[in-house]
Amino acid sequence: PDLAPAMIRTDYVLFHSFYVLKKPEGRIGTDRPLEGMMQGRALPVLFSSHDVGGAISYSQNGGFELPVEPGGEVQRERAMRLAINLAMYVLCSNYKDDQVHSTFLMRRRGMNTTP
């Protein structure tokens, strides 16, 4: 309750936790940014006016339940990517911002990381 919502910039880790996204998209096409309550570098509360859940929800017959407007299936795909990024952020937090692991991964793959 003591945190105020703030705009989540597109350079925040949420926008590149798996897919690199230029902007948030969902079932409803809007230019509004994501908003959230930041606690340090963490984002424990997220607000979206994009209806990401509506874009990815399936009906009982196996098709998508709701239309995506105005961008159709391309917009739905981008909403799915945002949903995946959200899941990755929830599961892994900001590991993509922390480059400590990159040297280990490069060494493991046999790449030289020293200049």
PDB file of C-alpha atoms in Angstrom:
ATOM      1  CA  PRO A   1       0.000   0.000   0.000  1.00  0.00           C
ATOM      2  CA  ASP A   2       2.905   2.402   0.440  1.00  0.00           C
ATOM      3  CA  LEU A   3       4.112   1.945  -3.170  1.00  0.00           C
ATOM      4  CA  ALA A   4       2.723   4.035  -6.015  1.00  0.00           C
ATOM      5  CA  PRO A   5       2.214   2.517  -9.484  1.00  0.00           C
ATOM      6  CA  ALA A   6       4.803   3.580 -12.032  1.00  0.00           C
ATOM      7  CA  MET A   7       5.274   3.037 -15.750  1.00  0.00           C
ATOM      8  CA  ILE A   8       7.367  -0.056 -16.586  1.00  0.00           C
ATOM      9  CA  ARG A   9       9.851   0.953 -19.259  1.00  0.00           C
ATOM     10  CA  THR A  10      10.562  -1.374 -22.157  1.00  0.00           C
ATOM     11  CA  ASP A  11      14.203  -1.702 -21.121  1.00  0.00           C
ATOM     12  CA  TYR A  12      13.092  -3.476 -17.926  1.00  0.00           C
ATOM     13  CA  VAL A  13      13.988  -7.177 -17.717  1.00  0.00           C
ATOM     14  CA  LEU A  14      10.332  -8.214 -18.175  1.00  0.00           C
ATOM     15  CA  PHE A  15      10.553  -7.157 -21.817  1.00  0.00           C
ATOM     16  CA  HIS A  16      13.531  -9.442 -22.508  1.00  0.00           C
ATOM     17  CA  SER A  17      13.227 -12.293 -19.987  1.00  0.00           C
ATOM     18  CA  PHE A  18      12.720 -14.716 -22.907  1.00  0.00           C
ATOM     19  CA  TYR A  19      11.479 -12.854 -25.972  1.00  0.00           C
ATOM     20  CA  VAL A  20      12.701  -9.356 -26.783  1.00  0.00           C
ATOM     21  CA  LEU A  21       9.570  -7.222 -26.915  1.00  0.00           C
ATOM     22  CA  LYS A  22       9.265  -3.641 -28.096  1.00  0.00           C
ATOM     23  CA  LYS A  23       5.979  -2.957 -26.310  1.00  0.00           C
ATOM     24  CA  PRO A  24       3.265  -4.735 -24.329  1.00  0.00           C
ATOM     25  CA  GLU A  25       0.431  -6.259 -26.348  1.00  0.00           C
ATOM     26  CA  GLY A  26      -2.682  -8.219 -25.458  1.00  0.00           C
ATOM     27  CA  ARG A  27      -6.208  -8.803 -26.723  1.00  0.00           C
ATOM     28  CA  ILE A  28      -6.959  -5.081 -26.703  1.00  0.00           C
ATOM     29  CA  GLY A  29      -4.795  -2.813 -28.811  1.00  0.00           C
ATOM     30  CA  THR A  30      -3.675   0.150 -26.747  1.00  0.00           C
ATOM     31  CA  ASP A  31      -0.627   2.353 -26.511  1.00  0.00           C
ATOM     32  CA  ARG A  32      -0.747   2.378 -22.727  1.00  0.00           C
ATOM     33  CA  PRO A  33       2.378   1.090 -20.994  1.00  0.00           C
ATOM     34  CA  LEU A  34       2.483  -1.602 -18.346  1.00  0.00           C
ATOM     35  CA  GLU A  35       2.448  -0.194 -14.841  1.00  0.00           C
ATOM     36  CA  GLY A  36       3.588  -1.741 -11.627  1.00  0.00           C
ATOM     37  CA  MET A  37       4.826  -1.286  -8.131  1.00  0.00           C
ATOM     38  CA  MET A  38       8.583  -1.580  -7.905  1.00  0.00           C
ATOM     39  CA  GLN A  39      10.280  -2.772  -4.755  1.00  0.00           C
ATOM     40  CA  GLY A  40      13.957  -2.128  -5.360  1.00  0.00           C
ATOM     41  CA  ARG A  41      14.619  -3.781  -8.731  1.00  0.00           C
ATOM     42  CA  ALA A  42      11.797  -6.299  -8.253  1.00  0.00           C
ATOM     43  CA  LEU A  43       8.311  -5.949  -9.693  1.00  0.00           C
ATOM     44  CA  PRO A  44       5.935  -7.677  -7.243  1.00  0.00           C
ATOM     45  CA  VAL A  45       2.760  -6.027  -8.670  1.00  0.00           C
ATOM     46  CA  LEU A  46       1.962  -5.529 -12.357  1.00  0.00           C
ATOM     47  CA  PHE A  47      -0.991  -3.704 -13.918  1.00  0.00           C
ATOM     48  CA  SER A  48      -1.980  -4.131 -17.560  1.00  0.00           C
ATOM     49  CA  SER A  49      -4.861  -2.724 -19.574  1.00  0.00           C
ATOM     50  CA  HIS A  50      -4.005  -5.035 -22.485  1.00  0.00           C
ATOM     51  CA  ASP A  51      -5.974  -8.167 -21.456  1.00  0.00           C
ATOM     52  CA  VAL A  52      -3.118 -10.608 -22.047  1.00  0.00           C
ATOM     53  CA  GLY A  53      -5.131 -13.447 -20.506  1.00  0.00           C
ATOM     54  CA  GLY A  54      -8.010 -12.827 -22.897  1.00  0.00           C
ATOM     55  CA  ALA A  55      -5.671 -13.042 -25.877  1.00  0.00           C
ATOM     56  CA  ILE A  56      -4.350 -16.466 -24.920  1.00  0.00           C
ATOM     57  CA  SER A  57      -7.482 -18.090 -23.455  1.00  0.00           C
ATOM     58  CA  TYR A  58      -8.861 -21.147 -25.228  1.00  0.00           C
ATOM     59  CA  SER A  59     -12.505 -22.162 -25.476  1.00  0.00           C
ATOM     60  CA  GLN A  60     -13.752 -25.666 -24.744  1.00  0.00           C
ATOM     61  CA  ASN A  61     -13.739 -26.514 -28.457  1.00  0.00           C
ATOM     62  CA  GLY A  62      -9.986 -25.823 -28.682  1.00  0.00           C
ATOM     63  CA  GLY A  63     -10.034 -22.501 -30.502  1.00  0.00           C
ATOM     64  CA  PHE A  64      -9.290 -19.132 -29.051  1.00  0.00           C
ATOM     65  CA  GLU A  65     -12.094 -17.813 -26.922  1.00  0.00           C
ATOM     66  CA  LEU A  66     -11.911 -14.087 -27.720  1.00  0.00           C
ATOM     67  CA  PRO A  67     -11.045 -11.973 -30.752  1.00  0.00           C
ATOM     68  CA  VAL A  68      -7.884  -9.872 -30.754  1.00  0.00           C
ATOM     69  CA  GLU A  69      -8.319  -6.350 -32.063  1.00  0.00           C
ATOM     70  CA  PRO A  70      -7.129  -4.538 -34.058  1.00  0.00           C
ATOM     71  CA  GLY A  71      -4.023  -6.652 -34.893  1.00  0.00           C
ATOM     72  CA  GLY A  72      -5.511 -10.137 -35.196  1.00  0.00           C
ATOM     73  CA  GLU A  73      -3.272 -13.185 -34.982  1.00  0.00           C
ATOM     74  CA  VAL A  74      -0.015 -11.221 -35.116  1.00  0.00           C
ATOM     75  CA  GLN A  75      -1.136  -9.320 -32.039  1.00  0.00           C
ATOM     76  CA  ARG A  76      -2.183 -12.599 -30.368  1.00  0.00           C
ATOM     77  CA  GLU A  77       1.307 -14.015 -30.994  1.00  0.00           C
ATOM     78  CA  ARG A  78       2.878 -10.966 -29.365  1.00  0.00           C
ATOM     79  CA  ALA A  79       0.485 -11.299 -26.419  1.00  0.00           C
ATOM     80  CA  MET A  80       1.598 -14.936 -26.035  1.00  0.00           C
ATOM     81  CA  ARG A  81       5.206 -13.782 -26.009  1.00  0.00           C
ATOM     82  CA  LEU A  82       4.409 -11.265 -23.284  1.00  0.00           C
ATOM     83  CA  ALA A  83       2.666 -14.008 -21.297  1.00  0.00           C
ATOM     84  CA  ILE A  84       5.755 -16.231 -21.630  1.00  0.00           C
ATOM     85  CA  ASN A  85       7.977 -13.350 -20.543  1.00  0.00           C
ATOM     86  CA  LEU A  86       5.727 -12.811 -17.532  1.00  0.00           C
ATOM     87  CA  ALA A  87       5.996 -16.491 -16.608  1.00  0.00           C
ATOM     88  CA  MET A  88       9.779 -16.439 -17.014  1.00  0.00           C
ATOM     89  CA  TYR A  89      10.026 -13.301 -14.900  1.00  0.00           C
ATOM     90  CA  VAL A  90       7.885 -14.845 -12.161  1.00  0.00           C
ATOM     91  CA  LEU A  91       9.935 -18.051 -12.177  1.00  0.00           C
ATOM     92  CA  CYS A  92      13.398 -16.555 -12.641  1.00  0.00           C
ATOM     93  CA  SER A  93      13.032 -12.963 -11.432  1.00  0.00           C
ATOM     94  CA  ASN A  94      15.689 -10.705 -12.916  1.00  0.00           C
ATOM     95  CA  TYR A  95      18.349 -13.281 -13.795  1.00  0.00           C
ATOM     96  CA  LYS A  96      18.636 -11.786 -17.304  1.00  0.00           C
ATOM     97  CA  ASP A  97      19.782  -8.497 -15.765  1.00  0.00           C
ATOM     98  CA  ASP A  98      22.483 -10.247 -13.780  1.00  0.00           C
ATOM     99  CA  GLN A  99      25.344 -11.047 -16.143  1.00  0.00           C
ATOM    100  CA  VAL A 100      27.331 -12.984 -13.521  1.00  0.00           C
ATOM    101  CA  HIS A 101      26.208 -16.240 -15.104  1.00  0.00           C
ATOM    102  CA  SER A 102      27.262 -15.316 -18.661  1.00  0.00           C
ATOM    103  CA  THR A 103      30.983 -16.042 -18.202  1.00  0.00           C
ATOM    104  CA  PHE A 104      30.192 -19.489 -16.813  1.00  0.00           C
ATOM    105  CA  LEU A 105      27.820 -20.256 -19.686  1.00  0.00           C
ATOM    106  CA  MET A 106      30.285 -19.085 -22.335  1.00  0.00           C
ATOM    107  CA  ARG A 107      33.098 -21.109 -20.771  1.00  0.00           C
ATOM    108  CA  ARG A 108      30.841 -24.152 -20.626  1.00  0.00           C
ATOM    109  CA  ARG A 109      30.092 -23.774 -24.345  1.00  0.00           C
ATOM    110  CA  GLY A 110      33.819 -23.583 -25.071  1.00  0.00           C
ATOM    111  CA  MET A 111      33.944 -19.904 -25.951  1.00  0.00           C
ATOM    112  CA  ASN A 112      36.867 -17.800 -24.841  1.00  0.00           C
ATOM    113  CA  THR A 113      35.596 -14.870 -22.708  1.00  0.00           C
ATOM    114  CA  THR A 114      38.946 -13.275 -21.954  1.00  0.00           C
ATOM    115  CA  PRO A 115      40.137 -10.349 -24.124  1.00  0.00           C
TER     116      PRO A 115
END
